[in-house]
Coordinates of N, CA and C in Angstrom, one line a residue:
M1210 N 76.1 62.8 -102.8 CA 77.3 62.5 -102.4 C 77.8 61.3 -102.8
K1211 N 77.2 60.1 -102.3 CA 77.7 58.8 -102.6 C 77.5 58.4 -104.1
R1212 N 76.7 59.0 -104.8 CA 76.7 58.7 -106.3 C 77.7 59.6 -106.9
T1213 N 78.0 60.5 -106.6 CA 79.2 61.4 -107.3 C 80.4 60.7 -106.9
F1214 N 80.7 60.1 -105.8 CA 81.9 59.3 -105.4 C 82.0 58.2 -106.1
A1215 N 81.0 57.6 -106.2 CA 80.9 56.0 -107.0 C 81.3 56.6 -108.5
L1216 N 80.7 57.6 -109.1 CA 81.1 57.9 -110.5 C 82.4 58.2 -110.8
V1217 N 83.0 59.1 -109.9 CA 84.4 59.7 -109.9 C 85.3 58.3 -109.8
L1218 N 84.9 57.5 -108.9 CA 85.8 56.1 -108.6 C 85.7 55.4 -109.7
A1219 N 84.5 55.2 -110.5 CA 84.3 54.4 -111.7 C 85.1 54.9 -112.9
V1220 N 85.1 56.2 -112.9 CA 86.0 56.8 -114.1 C 87.2 56.7 -113.9
L1221 N 87.8 56.8 -112.7 CA 89.1 56.7 -112.3 C 89.7 55.2 -112.5
A1222 N 88.7 54.2 -112.1 CA 89.2 52.7 -112.3 C 89.2 52.4 -113.8
A1223 N 88.1 53.0 -114.7 CA 88.3 53.0 -116.1 C 89.4 53.5 -116.7
A1224 N 89.9 54.6 -116.2 CA 91.1 55.1 -116.9 C 92.3 54.5 -116.5
V1225 N 92.4 53.7 -115.4 CA 93.6 52.9 -114.9 C 93.5 51.7 -115.7
L1226 N 92.4 51.1 -115.8 CA 92.3 49.9 -116.9 C 92.7 50.3 -118.4
F1227 N 92.1 51.3 -119.0 CA 92.6 51.8 -120.2 C 94.0 51.9 -120.4
G1228 N 94.8 52.5 -119.4 CA 96.1 52.7 -119.4 C 97.0 51.4 -119.3
G1229 N 96.3 50.6 -118.4 CA 96.9 49.1 -118.4 C 96.8 48.2 -119.5
L1230 N 95.7 48.5 -120.1 CA 95.5 47.9 -121.5 C 96.4 48.3 -122.6
V1231 N 96.6 49.6 -122.7 CA 97.3 50.2 -123.7 C 98.9 49.9 -123.4
H1232 N 99.2 49.7 -122.3 CA 100.7 49.4 -121.9 C 100.8 47.8 -122.4
A1233 N 99.6 47.0 -122.0 CA 99.7 45.5 -122.2 C 100.2 45.3 -123.8
V1234 N 99.2 46.4 -124.5 CA 99.5 46.3 -126.2 C 100.7 46.6 -126.5
L1235 N 101.3 47.4 -125.8 CA 102.8 48.1 -126.1 C 103.9 47.1 -125.9
V1236 N 103.6 46.2 -124.8 CA 104.5 45.1 -124.5 C 104.4 44.0 -125.3
A1237 N 103.0 43.8 -125.7 CA 102.7 42.6 -126.5 C 103.4 42.7 -128.1
A1238 N 103.6 44.0 -128.3 CA 104.1 44.5 -129.6 C 105.7 44.8 -129.6
H1239 N 106.3 44.6 -128.4 CA 107.6 44.6 -128.2 C 108.2 46.3 -128.5
V1240 N 107.2 47.2 -128.4 CA 107.4 48.6 -128.5 C 107.4 49.3 -127.4
S1241 N 107.4 48.9 -126.0 CA 107.3 49.7 -124.8 C 108.4 50.4 -124.4
E1242 N 109.5 50.2 -124.7 CA 110.8 50.7 -124.3 C 110.7 52.2 -125.1
P1243 N 110.9 53.1 -124.0 CA 111.0 54.7 -124.9 C 112.2 54.7 -126.0
A1244 N 112.0 55.6 -127.0 CA 113.0 56.0 -128.0 C 114.3 56.3 -127.4
S1245 N 115.2 56.3 -128.0 CA 116.6 56.9 -127.5 C 116.7 58.4 -128.0
T1246 N 116.1 58.8 -128.8 CA 115.9 60.1 -129.2 C 114.5 60.5 -129.5
T1247 N 113.9 61.5 -128.8 CA 112.5 61.9 -128.8 C 112.2 62.7 -130.2
V1248 N 111.3 62.6 -130.8 CA 110.7 63.3 -132.1 C 109.6 64.2 -131.5
Y1249 N 109.8 65.2 -131.6 CA 108.7 66.5 -131.2 C 107.8 66.9 -132.5
G1250 N 106.6 67.0 -132.3 CA 105.7 67.6 -133.2 C 104.9 66.3 -133.9
P1251 N 104.0 67.0 -134.7 CA 103.2 65.9 -135.5 C 104.1 65.2 -136.6
T1252 N 103.8 63.9 -136.5 CA 104.2 63.2 -137.9 C 103.2 62.7 -138.6
V1253 N 103.4 61.9 -139.8 CA 102.3 61.2 -140.4 C 101.8 60.1 -139.6
R1254 N 102.7 59.2 -139.0 CA 102.0 58.3 -138.2 C 101.3 58.6 -136.9
R1255 N 101.9 59.8 -136.3 CA 101.1 60.2 -135.2 C 99.8 60.8 -135.6
I1256 N 99.7 61.5 -136.7 CA 98.3 61.9 -137.2 C 97.3 60.8 -137.6
W1257 N 98.1 59.8 -138.2 CA 97.1 58.6 -138.5 C 96.6 57.9 -137.2
A1258 N 97.7 57.9 -136.0 CA 97.1 57.1 -135.0 C 96.2 58.0 -134.2
S1259 N 96.4 59.4 -134.2 CA 95.5 60.2 -133.4 C 94.0 60.4 -134.3
T1260 N 94.0 60.1 -135.5 CA 92.7 60.0 -136.3 C 92.0 58.9 -135.6
S1261 N 92.9 57.6 -135.9 CA 92.2 56.4 -135.4 C 91.5 56.4 -134.0
A1262 N 92.3 57.0 -133.1 CA 92.0 57.0 -131.5 C 90.7 58.1 -131.6
V1263 N 90.6 59.1 -132.4 CA 89.3 60.0 -132.2 C 88.0 59.4 -132.8
L1264 N 88.5 58.6 -134.0 CA 87.4 57.5 -134.5 C 86.8 56.6 -133.5
A1265 N 87.7 55.8 -132.9 CA 87.4 54.6 -131.9 C 86.7 55.3 -130.6
L1266 N 87.1 56.5 -130.2 CA 86.5 57.4 -129.2 C 85.0 57.8 -129.6
A1267 N 84.9 58.1 -130.9 CA 83.5 58.3 -131.3 C 82.7 57.2 -131.2
G1268 N 83.2 55.9 -131.8 CA 82.6 54.6 -131.8 C 82.1 54.2 -130.3
V1269 N 83.0 54.5 -129.3 CA 82.8 54.2 -128.0 C 81.4 54.9 -127.5
I1270 N 81.5 56.3 -127.8 CA 80.4 57.3 -127.3 C 79.2 56.8 -128.0
I1271 N 79.1 56.7 -129.3 CA 78.0 56.1 -130.1 C 77.3 55.0 -129.6
G1272 N 78.3 53.9 -129.4 CA 78.0 52.6 -128.9 C 77.4 52.8 -127.5
G1273 N 78.0 53.6 -126.6 CA 77.5 53.5 -125.3 C 75.9 54.3 -125.2
L1274 N 76.0 55.1 -126.1 CA 74.6 55.9 -126.4 C 73.6 54.9 -126.7
A1275 N 73.9 54.1 -127.7 CA 72.9 52.9 -128.3 C 72.7 51.9 -127.3
L1276 N 73.8 51.8 -126.4 CA 73.4 50.7 -125.6 C 72.5 51.2 -124.3
A1277 N 72.8 52.6 -124.2 CA 72.1 53.0 -123.0 C 70.6 53.4 -123.2
H1278 N 70.4 53.7 -124.6 CA 69.1 54.2 -125.0 C 68.8 53.5 -126.4
P1279 N 68.4 52.1 -126.3 CA 68.3 51.1 -127.6 C 67.2 51.6 -128.5
A1280 N 66.1 52.3 -127.9 CA 65.1 52.9 -128.7 C 65.3 54.1 -129.4
G1281 N 65.8 54.9 -128.8 CA 66.2 56.3 -129.3 C 65.2 57.2 -129.4
R1282 N 65.4 58.4 -129.9 CA 64.2 59.4 -130.2 C 63.4 59.2 -131.4
F1283 N 63.9 58.5 -132.3 CA 63.3 58.6 -133.4 C 62.5 57.1 -134.0
G1284 N 62.3 56.5 -132.9 CA 61.8 55.0 -133.0 C 62.6 54.0 -132.7
T1285 N 62.4 52.7 -133.1 CA 63.1 51.6 -132.5 C 64.4 51.3 -133.6
G1286 N 64.3 52.1 -134.6 CA 65.3 52.0 -135.5 C 66.9 52.7 -135.3
S1287 N 66.5 53.6 -134.5 CA 67.7 54.6 -134.4 C 68.8 53.7 -133.5
G1288 N 68.5 52.9 -132.5 CA 69.2 52.0 -131.7 C 70.1 51.1 -132.5
R1289 N 69.7 50.5 -133.6 CA 70.3 49.8 -134.7 C 71.3 50.5 -135.5
V1290 N 70.8 51.8 -135.8 CA 71.7 52.6 -136.6 C 73.1 53.0 -135.9
G1291 N 72.8 53.2 -134.4 CA 73.9 53.7 -133.5 C 74.7 52.5 -133.2
A1292 N 74.1 51.3 -133.3 CA 75.0 50.1 -132.8 C 75.7 49.7 -134.3
N1293 N 75.2 49.8 -135.4 CA 75.9 49.5 -136.7 C 76.9 50.4 -136.8
L1294 N 76.7 51.7 -136.5 CA 77.7 52.8 -136.5 C 78.9 52.7 -135.5
A1295 N 78.8 52.2 -134.5 CA 79.8 51.9 -133.6 C 80.5 50.7 -133.9
L1296 N 80.1 49.6 -134.3 CA 80.6 48.5 -134.9 C 81.6 48.8 -136.2
V1297 N 81.1 49.6 -137.0 CA 82.0 50.0 -138.2 C 83.0 51.0 -137.5
A1298 N 82.9 51.8 -137.0 CA 84.0 52.8 -136.6 C 84.8 52.2 -135.6
G1299 N 84.5 51.2 -134.6 CA 85.3 50.5 -133.9 C 86.2 49.5 -134.7
L1300 N 85.4 48.8 -135.7 CA 86.4 48.1 -136.5 C 87.3 48.8 -137.5
I1301 N 87.0 50.0 -137.9 CA 88.0 50.7 -138.8 C 89.1 51.1 -137.8
A1302 N 88.9 51.7 -136.7 CA 89.8 52.3 -135.7 C 90.6 51.3 -135.2
G1303 N 89.9 50.2 -135.0 CA 91.0 49.0 -134.3 C 91.8 48.5 -135.4
V1304 N 91.6 48.4 -136.5 CA 92.5 47.7 -137.6 C 93.5 48.9 -137.8
N1305 N 93.1 50.0 -138.0 CA 94.1 51.2 -138.2 C 95.1 51.3 -137.0
G1306 N 94.7 51.0 -135.7 CA 95.3 51.1 -134.5 C 96.3 50.0 -134.5
G1307 N 95.8 48.9 -135.0 CA 96.7 47.5 -134.9 C 98.0 47.7 -135.9
L1308 N 97.6 48.4 -137.1 CA 98.4 48.7 -138.1 C 99.7 49.6 -137.7
V1309 N 99.2 50.7 -136.9 CA 100.2 51.7 -136.5 C 101.1 50.8 -135.6
V1310 N 100.6 50.1 -134.8 CA 101.6 49.3 -133.7 C 102.4 48.4 -134.5
A1311 N 101.7 47.6 -135.6 CA 102.5 46.6 -136.2 C 103.8 47.4 -137.1
F1312 N 103.4 48.4 -137.4 CA 104.4 49.2 -138.5 C 105.5 49.7 -137.5
A1313 N 105.4 50.0 -136.3 CA 106.4 50.8 -135.5 C 107.6 50.1 -135.2
K1314 N 108.7 50.6 -135.4 CA 109.9 50.1 -135.2 C 110.6 50.5 -133.8
C1315 N 110.2 51.6 -133.1 CA 110.5 51.9 -131.7 C 109.5 52.1 -130.9
G1316 N 109.6 52.6 -129.6 CA 108.6 52.9 -128.6 C 108.0 54.2 -128.6
P1317 N 107.4 54.7 -127.5 CA 107.0 56.0 -127.5 C 108.1 57.0 -127.5
G1318 N 107.8 58.0 -128.1 CA 108.6 59.2 -128.4 C 109.3 59.1 -129.9
S1319 N 109.3 58.0 -130.4 CA 110.0 57.9 -131.8 C 109.2 58.5 -132.9
G1320 N 108.0 59.2 -132.7 CA 107.2 59.6 -133.7 C 106.6 58.6 -134.4
N1321 N 106.6 57.4 -134.2 CA 105.6 56.3 -134.8 C 104.1 56.4 -134.5
G1322 N 103.7 57.1 -133.4 CA 102.4 57.1 -133.0 C 102.0 55.8 -132.3
V1323 N 102.9 55.0 -131.6 CA 102.7 53.8 -131.2 C 101.6 53.9 -129.8
V1324 N 101.7 55.0 -129.0 CA 100.6 54.9 -128.1 C 99.2 55.3 -128.3
G1325 N 99.3 56.3 -129.5 CA 97.8 56.6 -130.1 C 97.4 55.2 -130.8
G1326 N 98.2 54.7 -131.6 CA 97.8 53.5 -132.2 C 97.1 52.4 -131.2
A1327 N 98.0 52.2 -129.9 CA 97.6 51.1 -129.2 C 96.2 51.8 -128.3
G1328 N 96.2 52.8 -128.1 CA 94.9 53.4 -127.5 C 93.7 53.3 -128.6
A1329 N 93.8 53.5 -129.9 CA 93.0 53.3 -130.9 C 92.6 51.8 -130.9
L1330 N 93.5 50.9 -130.7 CA 93.3 49.5 -130.7 C 92.5 49.1 -129.8
V1331 N 92.6 49.6 -128.5 CA 92.1 49.2 -127.2 C 90.5 50.0 -127.3
L1332 N 90.4 51.1 -127.8 CA 89.1 51.9 -127.8 C 88.0 51.2 -128.9
G1333 N 89.0 50.8 -130.2 CA 88.2 50.4 -131.3 C 87.5 48.7 -130.8
L1334 N 88.2 48.0 -129.8 CA 87.8 46.8 -129.6 C 86.6 47.1 -128.4
I1335 N 86.6 48.0 -127.7 CA 85.4 48.5 -126.6 C 84.4 48.9 -127.5
A1336 N 84.5 49.6 -128.6 CA 83.4 50.4 -129.5 C 82.9 49.1 -130.2
V1337 N 83.5 48.1 -130.6 CA 83.1 46.9 -131.4 C 82.1 46.2 -130.4
A1338 N 82.6 46.0 -128.9 CA 81.9 45.4 -127.9 C 80.6 46.1 -127.8
F1339 N 80.7 47.3 -127.5 CA 79.4 48.2 -127.3 C 78.5 48.1 -128.3
G1340 N 78.8 48.2 -129.8 CA 77.9 48.2 -130.7 C 77.4 46.8 -130.7
G1341 N 78.0 45.6 -130.7 CA 77.5 44.3 -130.5 C 76.6 44.1 -129.6
L1342 N 76.7 44.7 -128.4 CA 75.9 44.6 -127.2 C 74.5 45.2 -127.6
A1343 N 74.7 46.5 -128.1 CA 73.6 47.3 -128.4 C 72.7 46.6 -129.7
L1344 N 73.5 46.0 -130.5 CA 72.7 45.5 -131.7 C 72.0 44.1 -131.1
A1345 N 72.7 43.4 -130.3 CA 71.9 42.3 -129.7 C 70.7 42.6 -129.0
R1346 N 70.8 43.7 -128.2 CA 69.6 44.1 -127.2 C 68.6 44.8 -128.2
S1347 N 69.0 45.4 -129.1 CA 67.9 46.1 -129.9 C 67.2 45.2 -131.0
G1348 N 67.8 43.9 -131.1 CA 66.9 42.7 -131.7 C 65.9 42.2 -131.1
R1349 N 65.7 42.5 -130.0 CA 64.6 41.8 -129.1 C 63.4 42.5 -129.4

């Protein structure tokens, strides 16, 4: 029971931290104010941001698995492969998320994908950190 409570509390703290970091990115890019008119449905920039966020999330998951299991099932090399994959996915997603935020003219609701871009930027940096830690750990 204590372990479940601690896990739920850790996930909740991670979600709050993630939301705070995304908001900090939006404030730093001066696009935190909501748009005056809301655009509904998918736009090209929203799809770009969502794709980047999914790639970043995959990088975080792969990096976390490589960090948790550095040897892997298939010998010592699979930890390095997972770490390198997390590094590449995080780098690509982080750059694309940063570009989405940099090209945005308005805030959330404008159809520019700023929330997804900020999320991709934060998750991409986390994926790069996980991949780097797993790569350093697998080099021992």
